[in-house]
CSV table of C-alpha atoms and ligand atoms in Angstrom, one decimal:
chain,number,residue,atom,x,y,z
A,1,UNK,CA,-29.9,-11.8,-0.9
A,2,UNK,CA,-30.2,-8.7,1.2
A,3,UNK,CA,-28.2,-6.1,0.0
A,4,UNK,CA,-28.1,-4.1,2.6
A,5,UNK,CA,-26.2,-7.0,4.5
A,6,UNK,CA,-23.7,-7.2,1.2
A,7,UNK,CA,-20.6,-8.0,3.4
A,8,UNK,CA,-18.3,-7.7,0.5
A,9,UNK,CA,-16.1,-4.7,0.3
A,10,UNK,CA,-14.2,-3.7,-3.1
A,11,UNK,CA,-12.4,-0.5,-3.0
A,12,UNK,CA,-8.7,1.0,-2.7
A,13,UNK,CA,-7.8,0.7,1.4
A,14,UNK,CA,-11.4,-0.9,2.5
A,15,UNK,CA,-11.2,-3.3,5.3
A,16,UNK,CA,-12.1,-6.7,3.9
A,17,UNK,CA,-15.0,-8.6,5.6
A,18,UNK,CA,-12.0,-11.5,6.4
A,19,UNK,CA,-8.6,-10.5,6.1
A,20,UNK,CA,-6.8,-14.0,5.0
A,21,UNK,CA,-3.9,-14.8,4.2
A,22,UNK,CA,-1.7,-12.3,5.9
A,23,UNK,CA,-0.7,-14.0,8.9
A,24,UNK,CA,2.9,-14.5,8.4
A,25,UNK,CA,3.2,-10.6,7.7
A,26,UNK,CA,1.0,-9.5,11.0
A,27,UNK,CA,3.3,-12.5,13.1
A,28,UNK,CA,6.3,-10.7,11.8
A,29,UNK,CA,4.8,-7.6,13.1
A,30,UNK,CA,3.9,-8.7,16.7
A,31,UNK,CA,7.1,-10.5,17.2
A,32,UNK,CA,8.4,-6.8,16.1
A,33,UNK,CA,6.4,-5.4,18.9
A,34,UNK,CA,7.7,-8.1,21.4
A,35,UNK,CA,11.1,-7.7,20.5
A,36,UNK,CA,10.9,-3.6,20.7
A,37,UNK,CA,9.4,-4.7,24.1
A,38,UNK,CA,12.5,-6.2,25.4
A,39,UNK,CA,15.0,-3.9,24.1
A,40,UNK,CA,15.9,-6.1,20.8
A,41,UNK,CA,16.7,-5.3,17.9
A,42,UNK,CA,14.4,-5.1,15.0
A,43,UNK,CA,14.3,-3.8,11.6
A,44,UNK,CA,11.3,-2.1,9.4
A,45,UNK,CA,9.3,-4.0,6.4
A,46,UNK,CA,8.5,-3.1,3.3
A,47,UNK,CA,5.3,-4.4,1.2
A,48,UNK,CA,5.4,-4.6,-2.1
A,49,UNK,CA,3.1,-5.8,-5.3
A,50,UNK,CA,0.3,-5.1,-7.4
A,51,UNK,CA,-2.5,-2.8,-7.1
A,52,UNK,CA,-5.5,-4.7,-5.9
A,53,UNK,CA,-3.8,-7.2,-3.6
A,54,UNK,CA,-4.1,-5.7,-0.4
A,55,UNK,CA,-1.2,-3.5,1.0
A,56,UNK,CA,-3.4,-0.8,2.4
A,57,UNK,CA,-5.2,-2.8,4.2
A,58,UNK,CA,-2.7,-4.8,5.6
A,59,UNK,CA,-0.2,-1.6,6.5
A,60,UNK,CA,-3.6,0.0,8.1
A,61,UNK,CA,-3.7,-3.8,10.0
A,62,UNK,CA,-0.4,-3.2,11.3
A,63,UNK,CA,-0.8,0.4,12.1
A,64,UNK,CA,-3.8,-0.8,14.5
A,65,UNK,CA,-1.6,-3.4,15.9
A,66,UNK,CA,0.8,-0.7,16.5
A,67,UNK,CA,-1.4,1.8,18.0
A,68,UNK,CA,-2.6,-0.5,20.2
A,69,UNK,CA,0.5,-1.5,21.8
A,70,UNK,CA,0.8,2.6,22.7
A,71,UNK,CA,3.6,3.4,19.8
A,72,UNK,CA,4.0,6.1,18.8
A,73,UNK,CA,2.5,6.2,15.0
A,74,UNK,CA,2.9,8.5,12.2
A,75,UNK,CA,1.6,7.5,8.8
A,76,UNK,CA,1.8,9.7,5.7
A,77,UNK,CA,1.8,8.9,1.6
A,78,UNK,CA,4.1,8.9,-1.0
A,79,UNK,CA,2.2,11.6,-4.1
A,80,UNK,CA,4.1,12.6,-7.5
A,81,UNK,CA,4.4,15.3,-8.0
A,82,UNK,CA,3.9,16.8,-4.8
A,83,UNK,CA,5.8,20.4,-4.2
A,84,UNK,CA,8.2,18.4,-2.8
A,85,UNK,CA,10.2,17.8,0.6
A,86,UNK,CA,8.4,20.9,1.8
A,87,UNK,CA,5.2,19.5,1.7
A,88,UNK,CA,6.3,16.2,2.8
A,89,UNK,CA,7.5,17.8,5.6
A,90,UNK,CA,4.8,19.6,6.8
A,91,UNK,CA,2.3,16.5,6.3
A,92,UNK,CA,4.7,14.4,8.7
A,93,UNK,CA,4.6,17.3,11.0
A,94,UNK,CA,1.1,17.1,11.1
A,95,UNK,CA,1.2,13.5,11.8
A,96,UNK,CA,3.4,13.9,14.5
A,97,UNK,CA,1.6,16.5,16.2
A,98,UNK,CA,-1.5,14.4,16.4
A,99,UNK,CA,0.3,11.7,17.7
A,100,UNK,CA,2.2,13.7,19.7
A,101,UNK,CA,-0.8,15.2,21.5
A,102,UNK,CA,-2.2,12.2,22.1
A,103,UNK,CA,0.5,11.3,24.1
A,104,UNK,CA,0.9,14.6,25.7
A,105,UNK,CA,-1.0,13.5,29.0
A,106,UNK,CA,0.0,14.0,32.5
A,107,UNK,CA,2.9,11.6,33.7
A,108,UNK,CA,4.7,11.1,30.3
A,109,UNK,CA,8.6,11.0,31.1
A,110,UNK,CA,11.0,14.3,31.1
A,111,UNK,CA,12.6,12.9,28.1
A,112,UNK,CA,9.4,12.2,25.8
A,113,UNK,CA,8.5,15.8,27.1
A,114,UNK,CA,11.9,17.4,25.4
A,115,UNK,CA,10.8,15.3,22.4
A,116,UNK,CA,7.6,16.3,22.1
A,117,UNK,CA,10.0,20.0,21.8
A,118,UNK,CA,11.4,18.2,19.2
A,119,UNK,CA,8.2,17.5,17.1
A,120,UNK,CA,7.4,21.3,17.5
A,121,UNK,CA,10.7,22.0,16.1
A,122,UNK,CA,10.7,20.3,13.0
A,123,UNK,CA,6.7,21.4,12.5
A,124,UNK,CA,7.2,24.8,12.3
A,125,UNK,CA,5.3,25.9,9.6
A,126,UNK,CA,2.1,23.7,10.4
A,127,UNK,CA,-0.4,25.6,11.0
A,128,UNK,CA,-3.2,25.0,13.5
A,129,UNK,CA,-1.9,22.2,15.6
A,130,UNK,CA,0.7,22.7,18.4
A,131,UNK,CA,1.2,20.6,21.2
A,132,UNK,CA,1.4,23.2,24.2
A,133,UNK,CA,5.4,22.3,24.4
A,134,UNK,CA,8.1,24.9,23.6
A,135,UNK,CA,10.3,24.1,20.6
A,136,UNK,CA,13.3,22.3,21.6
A,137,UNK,CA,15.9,24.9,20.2
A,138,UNK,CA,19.1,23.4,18.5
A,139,UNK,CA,16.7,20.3,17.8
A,140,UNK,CA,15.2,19.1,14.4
A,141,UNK,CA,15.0,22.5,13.4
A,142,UNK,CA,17.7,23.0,11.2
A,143,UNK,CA,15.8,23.4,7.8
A,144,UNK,CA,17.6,20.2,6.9
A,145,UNK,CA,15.6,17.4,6.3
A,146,UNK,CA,17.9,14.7,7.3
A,147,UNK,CA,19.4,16.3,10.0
A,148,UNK,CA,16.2,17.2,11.8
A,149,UNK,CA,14.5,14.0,10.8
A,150,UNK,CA,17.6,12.3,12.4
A,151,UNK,CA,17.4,14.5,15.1
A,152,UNK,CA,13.8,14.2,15.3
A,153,UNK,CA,13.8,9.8,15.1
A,154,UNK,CA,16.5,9.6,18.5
A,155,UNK,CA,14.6,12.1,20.7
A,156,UNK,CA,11.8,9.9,19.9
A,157,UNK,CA,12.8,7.0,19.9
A,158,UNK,CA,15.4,7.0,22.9
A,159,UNK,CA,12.5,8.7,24.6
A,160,UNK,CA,10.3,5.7,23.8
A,161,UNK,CA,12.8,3.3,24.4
A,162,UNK,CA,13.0,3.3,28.3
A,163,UNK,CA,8.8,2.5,28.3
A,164,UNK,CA,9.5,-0.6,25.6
A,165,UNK,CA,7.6,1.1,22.7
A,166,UNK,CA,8.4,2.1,19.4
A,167,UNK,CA,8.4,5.2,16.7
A,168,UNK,CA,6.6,3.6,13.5
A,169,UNK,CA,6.0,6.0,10.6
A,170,UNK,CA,3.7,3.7,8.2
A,171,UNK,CA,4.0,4.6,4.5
A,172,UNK,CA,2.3,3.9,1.7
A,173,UNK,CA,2.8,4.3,-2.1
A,174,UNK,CA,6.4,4.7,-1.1
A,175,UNK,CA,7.7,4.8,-4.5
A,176,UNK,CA,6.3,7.9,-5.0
A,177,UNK,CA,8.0,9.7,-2.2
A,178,UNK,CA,10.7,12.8,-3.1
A,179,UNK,CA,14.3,11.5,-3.5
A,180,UNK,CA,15.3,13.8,-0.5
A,181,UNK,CA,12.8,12.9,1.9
A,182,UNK,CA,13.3,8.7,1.1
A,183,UNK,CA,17.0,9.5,1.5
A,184,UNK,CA,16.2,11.6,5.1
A,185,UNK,CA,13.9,8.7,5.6
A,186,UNK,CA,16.6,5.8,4.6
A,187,UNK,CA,19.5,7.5,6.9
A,188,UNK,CA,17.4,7.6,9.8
A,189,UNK,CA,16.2,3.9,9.6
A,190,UNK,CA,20.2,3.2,9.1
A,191,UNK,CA,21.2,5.1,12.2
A,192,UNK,CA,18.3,3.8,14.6
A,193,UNK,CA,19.1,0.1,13.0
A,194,UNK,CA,22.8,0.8,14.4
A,195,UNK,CA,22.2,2.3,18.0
A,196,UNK,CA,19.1,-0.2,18.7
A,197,UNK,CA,16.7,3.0,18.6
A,198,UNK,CA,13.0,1.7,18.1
A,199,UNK,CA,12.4,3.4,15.1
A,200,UNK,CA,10.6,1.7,12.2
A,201,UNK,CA,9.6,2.6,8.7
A,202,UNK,CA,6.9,0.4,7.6
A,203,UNK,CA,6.3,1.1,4.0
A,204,UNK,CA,4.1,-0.4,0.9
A,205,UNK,CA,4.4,0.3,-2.8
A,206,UNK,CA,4.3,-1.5,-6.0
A,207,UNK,CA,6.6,-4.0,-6.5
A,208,UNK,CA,9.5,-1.6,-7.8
A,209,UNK,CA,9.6,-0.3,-4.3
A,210,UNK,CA,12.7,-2.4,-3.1
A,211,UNK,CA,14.7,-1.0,-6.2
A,212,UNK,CA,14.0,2.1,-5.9
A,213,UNK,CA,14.9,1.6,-2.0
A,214,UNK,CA,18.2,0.4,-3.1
A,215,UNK,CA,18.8,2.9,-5.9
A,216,UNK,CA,18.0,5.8,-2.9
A,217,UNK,CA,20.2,4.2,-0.5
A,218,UNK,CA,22.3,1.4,-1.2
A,219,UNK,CA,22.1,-0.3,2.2
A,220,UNK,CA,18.4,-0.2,1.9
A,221,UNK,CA,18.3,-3.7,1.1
A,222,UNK,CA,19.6,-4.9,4.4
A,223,UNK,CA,17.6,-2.4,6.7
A,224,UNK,CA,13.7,-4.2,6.1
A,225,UNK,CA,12.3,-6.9,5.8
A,226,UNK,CA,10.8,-7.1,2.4
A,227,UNK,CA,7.4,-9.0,1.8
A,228,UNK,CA,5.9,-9.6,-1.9
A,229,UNK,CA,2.5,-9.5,-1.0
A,230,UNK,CA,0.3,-11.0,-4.0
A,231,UNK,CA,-2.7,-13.1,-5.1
A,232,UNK,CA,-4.0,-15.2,-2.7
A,233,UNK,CA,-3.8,-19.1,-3.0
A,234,UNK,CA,-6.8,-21.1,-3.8
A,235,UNK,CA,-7.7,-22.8,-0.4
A,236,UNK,CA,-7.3,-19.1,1.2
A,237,UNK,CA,-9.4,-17.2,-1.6
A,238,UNK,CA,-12.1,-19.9,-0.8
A,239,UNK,CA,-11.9,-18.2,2.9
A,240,UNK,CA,-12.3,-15.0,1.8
A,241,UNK,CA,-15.3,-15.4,0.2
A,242,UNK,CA,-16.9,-18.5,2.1
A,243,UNK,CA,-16.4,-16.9,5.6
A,244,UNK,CA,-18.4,-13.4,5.3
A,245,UNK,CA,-21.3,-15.6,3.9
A,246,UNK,CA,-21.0,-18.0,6.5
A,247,UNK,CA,-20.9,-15.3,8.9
A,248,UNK,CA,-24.8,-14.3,8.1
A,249,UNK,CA,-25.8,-17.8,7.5
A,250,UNK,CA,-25.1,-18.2,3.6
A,251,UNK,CA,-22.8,-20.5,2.2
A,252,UNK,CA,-21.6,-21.4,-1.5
A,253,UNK,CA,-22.5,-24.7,-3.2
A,254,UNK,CA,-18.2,-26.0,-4.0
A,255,UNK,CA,-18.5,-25.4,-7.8
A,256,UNK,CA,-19.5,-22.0,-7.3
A,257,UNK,CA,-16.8,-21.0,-5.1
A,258,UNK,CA,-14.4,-22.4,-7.5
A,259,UNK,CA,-15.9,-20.4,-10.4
A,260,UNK,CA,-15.4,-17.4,-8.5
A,261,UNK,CA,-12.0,-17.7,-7.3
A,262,UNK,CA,-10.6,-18.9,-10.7
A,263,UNK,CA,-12.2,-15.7,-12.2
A,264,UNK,CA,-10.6,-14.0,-9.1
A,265,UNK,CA,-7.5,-15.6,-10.3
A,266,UNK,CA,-7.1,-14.9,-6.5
A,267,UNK,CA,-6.3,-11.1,-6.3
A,268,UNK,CA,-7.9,-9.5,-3.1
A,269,UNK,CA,-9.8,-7.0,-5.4
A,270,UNK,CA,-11.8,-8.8,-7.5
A,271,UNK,CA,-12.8,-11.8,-5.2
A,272,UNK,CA,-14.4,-8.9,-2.9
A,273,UNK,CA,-15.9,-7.5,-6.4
A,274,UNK,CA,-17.2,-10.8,-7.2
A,275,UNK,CA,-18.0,-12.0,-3.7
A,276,UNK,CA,-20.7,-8.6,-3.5
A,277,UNK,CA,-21.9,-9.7,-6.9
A,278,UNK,CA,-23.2,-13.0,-5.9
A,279,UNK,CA,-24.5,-11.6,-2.8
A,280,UNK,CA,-26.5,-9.0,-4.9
A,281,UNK,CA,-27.3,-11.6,-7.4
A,282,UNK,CA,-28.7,-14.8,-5.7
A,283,UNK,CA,-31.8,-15.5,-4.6
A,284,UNK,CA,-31.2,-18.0,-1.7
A,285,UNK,CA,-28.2,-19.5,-0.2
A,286,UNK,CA,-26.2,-21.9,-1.0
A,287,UNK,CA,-25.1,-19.8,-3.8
A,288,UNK,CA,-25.6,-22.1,-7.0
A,289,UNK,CA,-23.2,-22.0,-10.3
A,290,UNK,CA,-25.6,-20.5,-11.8
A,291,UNK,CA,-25.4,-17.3,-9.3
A,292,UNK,CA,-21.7,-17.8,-9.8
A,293,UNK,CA,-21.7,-18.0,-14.0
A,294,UNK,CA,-24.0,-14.3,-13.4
A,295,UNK,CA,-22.0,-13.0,-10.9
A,296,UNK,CA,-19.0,-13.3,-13.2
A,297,UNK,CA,-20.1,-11.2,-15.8
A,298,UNK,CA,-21.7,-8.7,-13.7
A,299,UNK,CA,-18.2,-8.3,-10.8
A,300,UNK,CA,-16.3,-8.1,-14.2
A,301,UNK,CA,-18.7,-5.9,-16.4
A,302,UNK,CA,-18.0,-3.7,-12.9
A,303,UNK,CA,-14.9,-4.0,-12.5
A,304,UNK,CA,-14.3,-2.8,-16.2
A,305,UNK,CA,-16.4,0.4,-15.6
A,306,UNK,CA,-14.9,1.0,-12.8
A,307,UNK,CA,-11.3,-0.6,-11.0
A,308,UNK,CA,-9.9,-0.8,-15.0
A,309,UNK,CA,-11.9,2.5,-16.6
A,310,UNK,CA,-11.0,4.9,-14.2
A,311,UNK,CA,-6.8,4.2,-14.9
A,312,UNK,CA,-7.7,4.1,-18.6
A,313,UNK,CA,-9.2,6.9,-18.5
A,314,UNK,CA,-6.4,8.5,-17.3
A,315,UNK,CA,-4.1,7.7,-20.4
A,316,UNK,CA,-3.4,10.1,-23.6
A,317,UNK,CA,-4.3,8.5,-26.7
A,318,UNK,CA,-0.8,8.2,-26.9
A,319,UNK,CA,-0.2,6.4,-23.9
A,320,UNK,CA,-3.3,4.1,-25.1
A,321,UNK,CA,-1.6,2.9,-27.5
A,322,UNK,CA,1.8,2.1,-25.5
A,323,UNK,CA,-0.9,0.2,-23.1
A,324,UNK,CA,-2.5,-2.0,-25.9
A,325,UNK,CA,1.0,-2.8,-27.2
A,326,UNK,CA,1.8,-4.0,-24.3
A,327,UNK,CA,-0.8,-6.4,-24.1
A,328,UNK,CA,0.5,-8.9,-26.2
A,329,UNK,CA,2.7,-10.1,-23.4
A,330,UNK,CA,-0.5,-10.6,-21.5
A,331,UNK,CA,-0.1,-9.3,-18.3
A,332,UNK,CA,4.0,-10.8,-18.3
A,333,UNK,CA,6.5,-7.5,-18.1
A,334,UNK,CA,7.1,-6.5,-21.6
A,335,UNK,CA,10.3,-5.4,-23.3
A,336,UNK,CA,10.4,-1.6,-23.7
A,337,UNK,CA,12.5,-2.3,-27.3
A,338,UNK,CA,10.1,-4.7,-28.5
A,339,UNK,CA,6.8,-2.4,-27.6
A,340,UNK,CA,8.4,0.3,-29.3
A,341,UNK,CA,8.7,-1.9,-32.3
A,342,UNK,CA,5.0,-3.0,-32.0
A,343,UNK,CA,4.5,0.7,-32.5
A,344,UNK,CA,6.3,1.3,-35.5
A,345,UNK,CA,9.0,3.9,-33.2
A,346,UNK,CA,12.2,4.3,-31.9
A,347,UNK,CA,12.9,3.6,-28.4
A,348,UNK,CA,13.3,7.4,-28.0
A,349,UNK,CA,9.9,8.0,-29.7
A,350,UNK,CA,7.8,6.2,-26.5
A,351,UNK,CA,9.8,7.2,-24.2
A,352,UNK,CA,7.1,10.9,-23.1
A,353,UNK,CA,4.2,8.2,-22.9
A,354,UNK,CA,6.3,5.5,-20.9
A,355,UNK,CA,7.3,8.2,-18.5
A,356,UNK,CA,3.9,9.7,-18.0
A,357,UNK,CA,2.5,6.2,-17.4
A,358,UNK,CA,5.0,5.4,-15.2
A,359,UNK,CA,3.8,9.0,-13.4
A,360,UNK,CA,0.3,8.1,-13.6
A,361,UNK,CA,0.9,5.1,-11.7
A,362,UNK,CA,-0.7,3.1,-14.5
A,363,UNK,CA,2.6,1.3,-15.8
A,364,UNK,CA,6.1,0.6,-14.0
A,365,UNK,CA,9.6,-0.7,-14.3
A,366,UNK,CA,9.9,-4.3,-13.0
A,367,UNK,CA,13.8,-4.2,-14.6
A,368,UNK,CA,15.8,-2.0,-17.0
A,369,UNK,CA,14.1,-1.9,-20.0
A,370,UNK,CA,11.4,-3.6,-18.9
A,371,UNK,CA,7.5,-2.0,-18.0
A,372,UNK,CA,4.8,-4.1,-16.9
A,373,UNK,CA,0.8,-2.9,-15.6
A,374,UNK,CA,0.8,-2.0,-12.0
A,375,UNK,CA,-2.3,-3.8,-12.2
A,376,UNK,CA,-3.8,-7.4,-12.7
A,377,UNK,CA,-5.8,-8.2,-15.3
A,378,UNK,CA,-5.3,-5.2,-17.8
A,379,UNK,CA,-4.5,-7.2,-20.4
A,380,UNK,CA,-7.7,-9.0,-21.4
A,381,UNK,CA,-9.3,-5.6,-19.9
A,382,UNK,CA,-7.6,-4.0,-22.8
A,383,UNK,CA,-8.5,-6.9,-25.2
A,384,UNK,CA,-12.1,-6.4,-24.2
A,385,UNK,CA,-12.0,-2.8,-25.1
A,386,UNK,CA,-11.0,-3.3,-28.4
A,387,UNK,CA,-13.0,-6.1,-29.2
A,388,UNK,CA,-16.2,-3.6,-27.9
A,389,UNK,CA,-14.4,-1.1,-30.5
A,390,UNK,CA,-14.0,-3.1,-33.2
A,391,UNK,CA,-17.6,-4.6,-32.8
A,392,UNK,CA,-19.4,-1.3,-32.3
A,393,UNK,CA,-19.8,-1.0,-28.8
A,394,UNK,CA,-18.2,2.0,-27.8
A,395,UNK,CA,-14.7,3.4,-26.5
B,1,LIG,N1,-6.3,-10.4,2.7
B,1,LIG,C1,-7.4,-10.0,2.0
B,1,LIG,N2,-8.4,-10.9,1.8
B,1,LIG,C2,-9.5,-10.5,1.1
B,1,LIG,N3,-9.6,-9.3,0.6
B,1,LIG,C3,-8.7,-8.4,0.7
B,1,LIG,C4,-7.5,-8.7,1.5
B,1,LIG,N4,-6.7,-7.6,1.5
B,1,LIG,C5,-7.3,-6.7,0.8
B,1,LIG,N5,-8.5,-7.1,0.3
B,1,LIG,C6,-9.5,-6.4,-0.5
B,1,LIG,O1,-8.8,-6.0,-1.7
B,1,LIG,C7,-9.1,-4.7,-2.1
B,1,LIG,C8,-7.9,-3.9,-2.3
B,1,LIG,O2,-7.2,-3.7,-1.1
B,1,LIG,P1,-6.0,-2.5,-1.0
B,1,LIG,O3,-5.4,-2.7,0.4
B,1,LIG,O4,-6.6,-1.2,-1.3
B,1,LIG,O5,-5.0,-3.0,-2.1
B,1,LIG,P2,-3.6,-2.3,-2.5
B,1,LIG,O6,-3.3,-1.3,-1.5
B,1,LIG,O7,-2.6,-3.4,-2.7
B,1,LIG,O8,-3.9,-1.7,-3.9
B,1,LIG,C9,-10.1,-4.1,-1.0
B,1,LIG,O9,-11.4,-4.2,-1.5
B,1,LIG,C10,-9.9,-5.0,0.2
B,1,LIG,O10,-11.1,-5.2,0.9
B,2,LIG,MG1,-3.0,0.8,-1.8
């Protein structure tokens, strides 16, 4: 096929050529918006799961939704490691700024005017963006974080309130914010939940997120609505492949779509990976399980060189060897004592790797004592690697 046309798209936060599967998530959403709309009560939602499966794109979904509707929207991302709340802080300012100049127009309210005085408050310290509005003094501009992000989420929202809209601040990789900030960030979300302020965390992480939610803040569990967003079942992995095809006049004989989504196992990632392999591969459509059998090999000879390579290339030799002891629980979360028995250690003795994985995003903890891969499929990637090893072939 023309690969110029390839509608297939596999890649951290790219829009899939069909996004399936999601509805009940994006319904939640609008009836969010409706409800904000009428002055109800609402609370935020948190997505959590895998790497691979499709958070991104789905928080970038909502955020469009969101944007739409004329909220006010502010996204930023969780980073270890990061210099901390400072930096947080100044990369939310940021956000707000552009947000808030794009609602700085002629006719906006007195009261979204004093909190647009507000967002200059708690920005100082961004550099290069200002919104033509006076810093509200005695406003967000404590130096606390919690204070002014408190102060900072009822201007807003209260502001936005009397026009039916909303403050969302999407996040993603949430787990990896600072404790401070996600505690700020918690607080407010409590204190707008309690005095019906339209303010909204929308947040997606891996699927420790709601834990480390509750561990930050112990109401956390009742102020979102928490989603487990995962692999997609059979007749809806069908539509993601079958309907980008259809949609340039291609189609898939049955068998091969079922080769593909099997070897998908369903995740978002690798039925895009596979669905641009067949493209790439066949000669003429309907795509034959033949193409299929090909395009197997190839999406997964890619996916090792690149979706599973570039995390294990990120782990010590050390940490390697935590990550192939692991694999014998294939894929299932393994038990942190029996791993370090694999190993020939002590608990204590893998405990630098297991907290550098964890770091690297590459490993986290599903339960005390517990770690599993924050991705699908490592085991048999790691299987294959050894097998290539053992026979010769390289790393
Ligand atoms: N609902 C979906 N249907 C089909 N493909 C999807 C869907 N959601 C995401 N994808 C694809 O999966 C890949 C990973 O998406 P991404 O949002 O980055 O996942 P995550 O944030 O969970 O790691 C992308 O290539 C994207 O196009
Ligand atoms: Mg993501």
């Amino acid at each position: 096929m023309d690969r110029s046309l390839n509608p297939y798209n596999p890649g951290a936060g790219l829009r899939p050529p069909a996004l399936v599967g999601r509805e009940a998530e994006i319904e939640a959403f609008d009836a969010t918006v409706a409800r904000t709309r009428l002055h109800m009560p609402n609370r935020g939602m948190v997505l959590s799961g895998l790497r691979g499966v499709g958070k991104t794109v789905l928080l970038n979904d909502l955020r469009g939704r969101a944007e739409q509707m004329g909220w006010f929207v502010a996204a930023i991302e969780g980073q270890r490691g990061e210099q901390g709340e400072d930096a947080v802080r100044r990369k939310l300012g940021r956000e707000l700024l552009i947000a808030g100049r794009q609602l700085n127009r002629r006719g906006i309210s007195k009261r979204l005017r004093t909190a647009l005085g507000s967002i200059t408050s708690f920005s100082v310290g961004v550099t290069g963006i200002s919104l033509d509005v006076s810093a509200a003094s005695g406003r967000a501009d404590s130096g606390d974080l919690e204070t002014d992000i408190g102060e900072l989420v009822e201007d807003l929202a209260e502001a936005l309130k009397e026009k039916g809209l909303a403050f969302a601040l999407f996040i993603d990789e949430m787990q990896d914010l600072d404790q401070p900030t996600l505690s700020a960030l918690l607080a407010a979300q409590h204190e707008a939940g309690q005095r019906e302020r339209p303010f909204y965390i929308i947040g997606a992480g891996l699927p420790s997120l709601p834990a480390v939610l509750s561990e930050a803040r112990s109401y956390a569990e009742r102020l979102f609505d928490y989603r487990r967003i995962g692999a997609l079942p059979n007749e809806v992995a069908r539509k993601a492949l079958r309907e980008p095809a259809k949609k340039y006049g291609s189609d898939y004989e049955p068998g091969a779509l079922d080769l593909l989504v099997d070897a998908a196992e369903g995740y978002p990632y690798f039925l895009q990976e596979y669905g641009r392999a067949i493209w790439d591969i066949a000669p003429n459509t309907p795509f034959t399980c033949d193409d299929a059998a090909a395009a197997v090999a190839y999406g997964l000879a890619r996916l090792d060189e690149g979706f599973f390579r570039a995390r294990w290339d990120r782990a010590t030799p050390a940490e390697r060897r935590l990550l192939h002891a692991m694999a014998q629980d294939d894929g299932a979360a393994s038990n942190t004592t029996s791993v370090a028995e694999r190993l020939g250690k002590k608990l204590s003795g893998i405990g630098p790797a297991r907290a550098h994985l964890i770091s690297k995003g590459l490993i986290y903890a599903p339960d005390h004592g517990m770690v599993a891969y924050t991705v699908p499929g490592m085991a048999p990637f790691i299987r294959r690697q050894h097998e290539a090893a053992a026979s010769g072939k390289g790393a």
